[in-house]
mmCIF file of C-alpha atoms in Angstrom:
data_model
loop_
_atom_site.group_PDB
_atom_site.id
_atom_site.type_symbol
_atom_site.label_atom_id
_atom_site.label_comp_id
_atom_site.label_asym_id
_atom_site.label_seq_id
_atom_site.Cartn_x
_atom_site.Cartn_y
_atom_site.Cartn_z
ATOM 1 C CA UNK A 230 54.543 9.982 25.885
ATOM 2 C CA UNK A 231 57.046 12.646 26.901
ATOM 3 C CA UNK A 232 59.615 13.430 24.196
ATOM 4 C CA UNK A 233 62.622 15.720 24.608
ATOM 5 C CA UNK A 234 64.190 17.033 21.389
ATOM 6 C CA UNK A 235 67.642 18.574 21.229
ATOM 7 C CA UNK A 236 68.000 20.598 18.029
ATOM 8 C CA UNK A 237 64.302 21.149 17.369
ATOM 9 C CA UNK A 238 64.837 24.349 15.363
ATOM 10 C CA UNK A 239 67.292 22.848 12.862
ATOM 11 C CA UNK A 240 66.254 21.640 9.416
ATOM 12 C CA UNK A 241 65.730 18.002 10.453
ATOM 13 C CA UNK A 242 64.608 18.973 13.933
ATOM 14 C CA UNK A 243 61.815 21.134 12.544
ATOM 15 C CA UNK A 244 60.490 18.228 10.496
ATOM 16 C CA UNK A 245 60.601 15.910 13.500
ATOM 17 C CA UNK A 246 58.877 18.410 15.755
ATOM 18 C CA UNK A 247 56.145 19.069 13.203
ATOM 19 C CA UNK A 248 55.601 15.352 12.671
ATOM 20 C CA UNK A 249 55.213 14.768 16.388
ATOM 21 C CA UNK A 250 52.907 17.751 16.801
ATOM 22 C CA UNK A 251 50.529 16.123 14.341
ATOM 23 C CA UNK A 252 49.980 13.545 17.092
ATOM 24 C CA UNK A 253 49.106 16.056 19.801
ATOM 25 C CA UNK A 254 47.209 13.579 22.000
ATOM 26 C CA UNK A 255 50.227 11.253 21.954
ATOM 27 C CA UNK A 256 53.263 13.409 22.630
ATOM 28 C CA UNK A 257 54.237 15.917 25.311
ATOM 29 C CA UNK A 258 57.127 17.806 23.686
ATOM 30 C CA UNK A 259 60.057 19.634 25.255
ATOM 31 C CA UNK A 260 62.733 21.322 23.144
ATOM 32 C CA UNK A 261 66.186 21.911 24.607
ATOM 33 C CA UNK A 262 68.008 24.972 23.302
ATOM 34 C CA UNK A 263 70.996 27.167 24.080
ATOM 35 C CA UNK A 264 70.405 29.945 26.601
ATOM 36 C CA UNK A 265 71.286 32.491 23.905
ATOM 37 C CA UNK A 266 68.552 31.118 21.637
ATOM 38 C CA UNK A 267 65.841 30.775 24.256
ATOM 39 C CA UNK A 268 63.811 33.703 22.933
ATOM 40 C CA UNK A 269 64.533 33.253 19.227
ATOM 41 C CA UNK A 270 61.780 33.529 16.636
ATOM 42 C CA UNK A 271 61.933 29.787 15.888
ATOM 43 C CA UNK A 272 61.717 28.854 19.563
ATOM 44 C CA UNK A 273 58.830 31.250 20.045
ATOM 45 C CA UNK A 274 57.016 29.520 17.182
ATOM 46 C CA UNK A 275 57.534 26.164 18.900
ATOM 47 C CA UNK A 276 56.264 27.618 22.150
ATOM 48 C CA UNK A 277 53.178 28.934 20.382
ATOM 49 C CA UNK A 278 52.604 25.422 19.017
ATOM 50 C CA UNK A 279 52.574 23.974 22.522
ATOM 51 C CA UNK A 280 56.196 22.886 22.896
ATOM 52 C CA UNK A 281 57.907 23.556 26.216
ATOM 53 C CA UNK A 282 61.254 25.329 25.695
ATOM 54 C CA UNK A 283 64.098 24.886 28.172
ATOM 55 C CA UNK A 284 67.691 26.087 28.051
ATOM 56 C CA UNK A 285 70.670 23.846 28.693
ATOM 57 C CA UNK A 286 74.372 23.525 27.876
ATOM 58 C CA UNK A 287 75.210 20.019 26.655
ATOM 59 C CA UNK A 288 78.794 20.506 27.780
ATOM 60 C CA UNK A 289 77.687 21.844 31.161
ATOM 61 C CA UNK A 290 77.007 20.038 34.457
ATOM 62 C CA UNK A 291 75.561 16.562 33.872
ATOM 63 C CA UNK A 292 73.092 16.935 36.704
ATOM 64 C CA UNK A 293 71.446 19.862 34.923
ATOM 65 C CA UNK A 294 70.768 17.581 31.960
ATOM 66 C CA UNK A 295 69.573 14.771 34.213
ATOM 67 C CA UNK A 296 67.027 17.125 35.743
ATOM 68 C CA UNK A 297 65.675 18.104 32.311
ATOM 69 C CA UNK A 298 65.533 14.513 31.052
ATOM 70 C CA UNK A 299 63.977 12.952 34.145
ATOM 71 C CA UNK A 300 60.517 11.663 33.233
ATOM 72 C CA UNK A 301 61.223 11.606 29.496
ATOM 73 C CA UNK A 302 60.211 8.495 27.595
ATOM 74 C CA UNK A 303 62.195 9.405 24.475
ATOM 75 C CA UNK A 304 65.135 11.740 23.845
ATOM 76 C CA UNK A 305 65.839 12.701 20.225
ATOM 77 C CA UNK A 306 69.132 14.384 19.381
ATOM 78 C CA UNK A 307 69.348 16.276 16.090
ATOM 79 C CA UNK A 308 72.713 18.006 16.187
ATOM 80 C CA UNK A 309 75.119 19.637 13.772
ATOM 81 C CA UNK A 310 78.114 17.495 12.815
ATOM 82 C CA UNK A 311 80.424 19.696 14.888
ATOM 83 C CA UNK A 312 78.396 18.811 17.998
ATOM 84 C CA UNK A 313 77.946 15.055 17.459
ATOM 85 C CA UNK A 314 80.204 14.085 20.365
ATOM 86 C CA UNK A 315 78.117 16.184 22.775
ATOM 87 C CA UNK A 316 75.664 13.309 22.555
ATOM 88 C CA UNK A 317 77.978 11.311 24.828
ATOM 89 C CA UNK A 318 77.347 13.429 27.960
ATOM 90 C CA UNK A 319 73.721 13.694 26.851
ATOM 91 C CA UNK A 320 73.478 9.897 26.701
ATOM 92 C CA UNK A 321 75.083 9.610 30.124
ATOM 93 C CA UNK A 322 72.478 11.986 31.524
ATOM 94 C CA UNK A 323 69.691 10.075 29.760
ATOM 95 C CA UNK A 324 70.906 6.862 31.356
ATOM 96 C CA UNK A 325 70.887 8.423 34.824
ATOM 97 C CA UNK A 326 67.448 9.924 34.187
ATOM 98 C CA UNK A 327 65.967 6.552 33.215
ATOM 99 C CA UNK A 328 65.104 7.543 29.627
ATOM 100 C CA UNK A 329 63.377 4.646 27.859
ATOM 101 C CA UNK A 330 64.653 5.344 24.335
ATOM 102 C CA UNK A 331 67.476 7.505 22.988
ATOM 103 C CA UNK A 332 67.464 8.450 19.305
ATOM 104 C CA UNK A 333 70.937 9.695 18.294
ATOM 105 C CA UNK A 334 71.703 11.928 15.332
ATOM 106 C CA UNK A 335 71.753 9.720 12.228
ATOM 107 C CA UNK A 336 68.896 10.700 9.839
ATOM 108 C CA UNK A 337 70.949 10.298 6.673
ATOM 109 C CA UNK A 338 72.003 7.790 4.025
ATOM 110 C CA UNK A 339 72.955 4.160 4.458
ATOM 111 C CA UNK A 340 76.729 3.724 4.608
ATOM 112 C CA UNK A 341 79.061 1.151 6.148
ATOM 113 C CA UNK A 342 80.035 1.988 9.735
ATOM 114 C CA UNK A 343 83.667 2.691 8.895
ATOM 115 C CA UNK A 344 85.850 3.548 5.926
ATOM 116 C CA UNK A 345 83.377 5.402 3.699
ATOM 117 C CA UNK A 346 82.151 8.518 5.490
ATOM 118 C CA UNK A 347 83.978 10.411 8.231
ATOM 119 C CA UNK A 348 80.756 11.819 9.670
ATOM 120 C CA UNK A 349 79.340 8.309 9.946
ATOM 121 C CA UNK A 350 82.355 7.161 11.924
ATOM 122 C CA UNK A 351 81.662 9.853 14.523
ATOM 123 C CA UNK A 352 78.025 8.765 14.666
ATOM 124 C CA UNK A 353 79.162 5.181 15.236
ATOM 125 C CA UNK A 354 81.421 6.360 18.065
ATOM 126 C CA UNK A 355 78.376 7.844 19.768
ATOM 127 C CA UNK A 356 76.320 4.706 19.137
ATOM 128 C CA UNK A 357 79.049 2.501 20.582
ATOM 129 C CA UNK A 358 79.005 4.620 23.737
ATOM 130 C CA UNK A 359 75.221 4.286 23.958
ATOM 131 C CA UNK A 360 75.563 0.517 23.761
ATOM 132 C CA UNK A 361 78.419 0.505 26.273
ATOM 133 C CA UNK A 362 76.269 2.171 28.917
ATOM 134 C CA UNK A 363 73.293 -0.081 28.064
ATOM 135 C CA UNK A 364 70.994 2.796 27.138
ATOM 136 C CA UNK A 365 67.902 1.799 25.104
ATOM 137 C CA UNK A 366 68.139 3.339 21.637
ATOM 138 C CA UNK A 367 66.803 3.496 18.099
ATOM 139 C CA UNK A 368 68.836 4.552 15.070
ATOM 140 C CA UNK A 369 66.830 6.150 12.249
ATOM 141 C CA UNK A 370 68.237 6.765 8.771
ATOM 142 C CA UNK A 371 66.191 8.323 5.988
ATOM 143 C CA UNK A 372 68.312 8.299 2.824
ATOM 144 C CA UNK A 373 69.063 11.375 0.710
ATOM 145 C CA UNK A 374 66.571 14.239 0.826
ATOM 146 C CA UNK A 375 64.423 15.180 -2.160
ATOM 147 C CA UNK A 376 65.432 18.766 -1.387
ATOM 148 C CA UNK A 377 69.092 18.105 -2.270
ATOM 149 C CA UNK A 378 68.484 15.621 -5.087
ATOM 150 C CA UNK A 379 67.515 17.478 -8.304
ATOM 151 C CA UNK A 380 69.952 18.842 -10.900
ATOM 152 C CA UNK A 381 69.801 22.439 -12.135
ATOM 153 C CA UNK A 382 67.654 23.294 -15.122
ATOM 154 C CA UNK A 383 69.305 25.026 -18.091
ATOM 155 C CA UNK A 384 66.890 27.938 -17.698
ATOM 156 C CA UNK A 385 68.037 28.522 -14.112
ATOM 157 C CA UNK A 386 64.443 28.835 -12.912
ATOM 158 C CA UNK A 387 64.894 26.568 -9.857
ATOM 159 C CA UNK A 388 68.373 27.758 -8.887
ATOM 160 C CA UNK A 389 67.086 29.579 -5.822
ATOM 161 C CA UNK A 390 65.395 26.423 -4.522
ATOM 162 C CA UNK A 391 68.168 23.828 -4.788
ATOM 163 C CA UNK A 392 71.274 23.911 -2.591
ATOM 164 C CA UNK A 393 73.294 20.890 -3.751
ATOM 165 C CA UNK A 394 72.276 20.321 -7.370
ATOM 166 C CA UNK A 395 73.500 17.132 -9.020
ATOM 167 C CA UNK A 396 76.394 18.055 -11.293
ATOM 168 C CA UNK A 397 75.837 15.113 -13.599
ATOM 169 C CA UNK A 398 75.582 11.345 -13.746
ATOM 170 C CA UNK A 399 78.202 9.294 -11.961
ATOM 171 C CA UNK A 400 79.337 6.240 -13.896
ATOM 172 C CA UNK A 401 76.428 5.269 -16.143
ATOM 173 C CA UNK A 402 73.857 6.935 -13.881
ATOM 174 C CA UNK A 403 72.081 3.680 -13.086
ATOM 175 C CA UNK A 404 73.025 3.249 -9.421
ATOM 176 C CA UNK A 405 69.832 3.269 -7.282
ATOM 177 C CA UNK A 406 69.498 5.400 -4.170
ATOM 178 C CA UNK A 407 66.767 5.792 -1.558
ATOM 179 C CA UNK A 408 65.346 9.305 -1.168
ATOM 180 C CA UNK A 409 62.854 10.975 1.168
ATOM 181 C CA UNK A 410 61.119 14.343 1.347
ATOM 182 C CA UNK A 411 62.508 16.116 4.420
ATOM 183 C CA UNK A 412 58.943 17.023 5.364
ATOM 184 C CA UNK A 413 58.141 13.340 5.874
ATOM 185 C CA UNK A 414 60.955 12.629 8.337
ATOM 186 C CA UNK A 415 58.916 13.633 11.368
ATOM 187 C CA UNK A 416 55.974 11.509 10.302
ATOM 188 C CA UNK A 417 58.233 8.475 10.098
ATOM 189 C CA UNK A 418 59.829 9.299 13.457
ATOM 190 C CA UNK A 419 56.412 9.531 15.128
ATOM 191 C CA UNK A 420 55.661 5.967 14.064
ATOM 192 C CA UNK A 421 59.082 4.563 14.895
ATOM 193 C CA UNK A 422 59.465 5.881 18.445
ATOM 194 C CA UNK A 423 56.107 4.429 19.491
ATOM 195 C CA UNK A 424 56.820 1.007 18.002
ATOM 196 C CA UNK A 425 58.224 -1.628 20.403
ATOM 197 C CA UNK A 426 59.634 -3.529 17.413
ATOM 198 C CA UNK A 427 62.183 -0.762 16.812
ATOM 199 C CA UNK A 428 63.677 -0.626 20.303
ATOM 200 C CA UNK A 429 67.444 -1.277 20.197
ATOM 201 C CA UNK A 430 67.234 -1.522 16.403
ATOM 202 C CA UNK A 431 68.189 0.533 13.361
ATOM 203 C CA UNK A 432 65.389 1.572 10.993
ATOM 204 C CA UNK A 433 65.634 2.721 7.384
ATOM 205 C CA UNK A 434 62.639 5.002 6.720
ATOM 206 C CA UNK A 435 62.674 6.105 3.081
ATOM 207 C CA UNK A 436 60.114 7.037 0.435
ATOM 208 C CA UNK A 437 61.360 6.116 -3.056
ATOM 209 C CA UNK A 438 64.312 4.422 -4.723
ATOM 210 C CA UNK A 439 65.480 6.058 -7.974
ATOM 211 C CA UNK A 440 68.602 6.108 -10.101
ATOM 212 C CA UNK A 441 70.311 9.346 -11.098
ATOM 213 C CA UNK A 442 69.200 8.744 -14.674
ATOM 214 C CA UNK A 443 65.569 8.363 -13.588
ATOM 215 C CA UNK A 444 65.823 11.607 -11.613
ATOM 216 C CA UNK A 445 67.140 13.457 -14.658
ATOM 217 C CA UNK A 446 64.336 12.040 -16.798
ATOM 218 C CA UNK A 447 61.670 13.071 -14.270
ATOM 219 C CA UNK A 448 63.096 16.594 -14.225
ATOM 220 C CA UNK A 449 63.039 16.752 -18.024
ATOM 221 C CA UNK A 450 59.439 15.532 -18.211
ATOM 222 C CA UNK A 451 58.249 17.987 -15.563
ATOM 223 C CA UNK A 452 60.132 21.014 -16.877
ATOM 224 C CA UNK A 453 60.079 20.447 -20.616
ATOM 225 C CA UNK A 454 63.797 21.258 -20.649
ATOM 226 C CA UNK A 455 66.630 19.104 -21.952
ATOM 227 C CA UNK A 456 69.338 18.500 -19.339
ATOM 228 C CA UNK A 457 73.034 18.105 -19.954
ATOM 229 C CA UNK A 458 73.866 14.505 -19.034
ATOM 230 C CA UNK A 459 77.325 15.401 -17.816
ATOM 231 C CA UNK A 460 78.978 12.054 -17.087
ATOM 232 C CA UNK A 461 81.468 11.903 -14.235
ATOM 233 C CA UNK A 462 83.665 8.823 -14.096
ATOM 234 C CA UNK A 463 83.949 6.773 -10.940
ATOM 235 C CA UNK A 464 87.668 7.534 -10.961
ATOM 236 C CA UNK A 465 86.977 11.270 -10.982
ATOM 237 C CA UNK A 466 84.516 10.830 -8.131
ATOM 238 C CA UNK A 467 87.178 9.097 -6.042
ATOM 239 C CA UNK A 468 89.726 11.777 -6.970
ATOM 240 C CA UNK A 469 87.328 14.375 -5.556
ATOM 241 C CA UNK A 470 87.138 12.436 -2.282
ATOM 242 C CA UNK A 471 90.936 12.257 -2.021
ATOM 243 C CA UNK A 472 91.314 15.968 -2.815
ATOM 244 C CA UNK A 473 88.658 16.884 -0.229
ATOM 245 C CA UNK A 474 90.359 14.691 2.389
ATOM 246 C CA UNK A 475 93.697 16.415 1.831
ATOM 247 C CA UNK A 476 92.065 19.840 2.070
ATOM 248 C CA UNK A 477 90.113 18.917 5.215
ATOM 249 C CA UNK A 478 93.201 17.544 6.947
ATOM 250 C CA UNK A 479 95.155 20.676 6.095
ATOM 251 C CA UNK A 480 92.369 22.969 7.263
ATOM 252 C CA UNK A 481 91.637 21.103 10.503
ATOM 253 C CA UNK A 482 88.402 20.086 12.190
ATOM 254 C CA UNK A 483 87.510 23.693 12.954
ATOM 255 C CA UNK A 484 87.094 24.580 9.292
ATOM 256 C CA UNK A 485 83.414 23.802 8.665
ATOM 257 C CA UNK A 486 83.687 24.607 4.969
ATOM 258 C CA UNK A 487 86.431 22.065 4.360
ATOM 259 C CA UNK A 488 84.703 19.440 6.497
ATOM 260 C CA UNK A 489 81.408 20.000 4.662
ATOM 261 C CA UNK A 490 83.132 19.667 1.293
ATOM 262 C CA UNK A 491 84.645 16.367 2.415
ATOM 263 C CA UNK A 492 81.263 15.115 3.604
ATOM 264 C CA UNK A 493 79.634 15.982 0.273
ATOM 265 C CA UNK A 494 82.379 14.212 -1.697
ATOM 266 C CA UNK A 495 82.160 11.130 0.520
ATOM 267 C CA UNK A 496 78.348 11.061 0.492
ATOM 268 C CA UNK A 497 78.377 11.343 -3.302
ATOM 269 C CA UNK A 498 80.850 8.517 -3.761
ATOM 270 C CA UNK A 499 79.024 6.275 -1.288
ATOM 271 C CA UNK A 500 75.603 6.953 -2.778
ATOM 272 C CA UNK A 501 76.281 7.358 -6.497
ATOM 273 C CA UNK A 502 79.263 5.070 -7.050
ATOM 274 C CA UNK A 503 79.365 2.435 -4.331
ATOM 275 C CA UNK A 504 75.559 2.223 -4.207
ATOM 276 C CA UNK A 505 75.389 1.994 -0.412
ATOM 277 C CA UNK A 506 72.146 3.919 0.035
ATOM 278 C CA UNK A 507 69.681 1.134 -0.795
ATOM 279 C CA UNK A 508 67.129 -0.933 1.136
ATOM 280 C CA UNK A 509 69.027 -4.118 0.270
ATOM 281 C CA UNK A 510 72.273 -2.875 1.782
ATOM 282 C CA UNK A 511 70.397 -1.501 4.794
ATOM 283 C CA UNK A 512 68.892 -4.936 5.440
ATOM 284 C CA UNK A 513 72.348 -6.483 5.064
ATOM 285 C CA UNK A 514 73.606 -4.104 7.779
ATOM 286 C CA UNK A 515 70.755 -5.211 10.055
ATOM 287 C CA UNK A 516 68.265 -2.376 9.551
ATOM 288 C CA UNK A 517 64.527 -2.863 9.761
ATOM 289 C CA UNK A 518 62.802 -1.667 6.585
ATOM 290 C CA UNK A 519 60.330 1.186 7.060
ATOM 291 C CA UNK A 520 58.268 0.031 4.083
ATOM 292 C CA UNK A 521 57.701 -3.322 5.731
ATOM 293 C CA UNK A 522 57.010 -1.808 9.151
ATOM 294 C CA UNK A 523 54.641 0.948 7.951
ATOM 295 C CA UNK A 524 53.175 0.113 4.530
ATOM 296 C CA UNK A 525 50.310 2.548 5.170
ATOM 297 C CA UNK A 526 52.476 5.700 5.360
ATOM 298 C CA UNK A 527 51.247 8.181 2.745
ATOM 299 C CA UNK A 528 54.589 9.741 1.817
ATOM 300 C CA UNK A 529 55.109 12.672 -0.549
ATOM 301 C CA UNK A 530 56.019 11.302 -4.012
ATOM 302 C CA UNK A 531 59.184 12.634 -5.632
ATOM 303 C CA UNK A 532 57.216 13.726 -8.717
ATOM 304 C CA UNK A 533 54.991 15.884 -6.497
ATOM 305 C CA UNK A 534 58.039 17.579 -5.018
ATOM 306 C CA UNK A 535 59.429 18.166 -8.512
ATOM 307 C CA UNK A 536 56.107 19.753 -9.525
ATOM 308 C CA UNK A 537 56.447 22.125 -6.575
ATOM 309 C CA UNK A 538 59.977 22.954 -7.705
ATOM 310 C CA UNK A 539 58.847 23.737 -11.226
ATOM 311 C CA UNK A 540 55.915 25.923 -10.177
ATOM 312 C CA UNK A 541 58.024 27.729 -7.572
ATOM 313 C CA UNK A 542 56.080 26.668 -4.469
ATOM 314 C CA UNK A 543 58.775 24.374 -3.019
ATOM 315 C CA UNK A 544 60.585 25.538 0.095
ATOM 316 C CA UNK A 545 64.344 25.862 -0.092
ATOM 317 C CA UNK A 546 66.130 23.672 2.456
ATOM 318 C CA UNK A 547 67.942 25.655 5.148
ATOM 319 C CA UNK A 548 66.106 28.785 4.082
#
């Protein structure tokens, strides 16, 4: 099976590429990169692992993309939020090239298609275009990453390993949320893109479902430290969303910092207050459940990741 990955050197892209490389006899991998990054250290590492590296401009001539995608069974796009809409010309090229399955950039939490998360609305715009041109697709969401789930410890000993530490418990801290180790994303993707049951479907591939309170308790047990259960009211959480929206609108779409702050506030409210990021809500939205599809997947347990955090062997996301 020939797979073309756009964004293979990003955080999610690296996990996907590694997961597919574990199935060497199954996948022939090509990574599409910018011309300026063609000889980067990360691309050289992919090349050394047996991945073909080609340069292309997603906003360039469509025929150039068609040429690269011709013969591909699956195209996987893993793009930064600022480049989401570049998937539209990419999808057009995939359609012309006869690609059998297009996997757009989702790979995140479960949220309603509109009204909760601005980033999700852009993803839905891309998906609607894919459906409009009748391009075979699969949407894959994976929940919240382990790597951005834990709170800080009072001692500060894991500060260098966590990038979005939980500030406290929202509401009473008992809202469940599905979480996944980022290292497992590629292993899930490898199963999903070879499964005929997932064609033209959305799949929720997650590892565990825990509440914020349970996460705090696991951290306390593993570290031996007592955490500050800083309670944040649902009203305060919504106020943060409104404040971030005002700031993002004032700053404009080109301000990545303001847009990222808005995304974090919206993700937090959706996940920790509304409780969107659950298998039940995913099924309601029409997702297939990864646990039901692949009960044999040996995922990394959250407690194992926490142990790695405590002993200092965990890898920092986006390092």
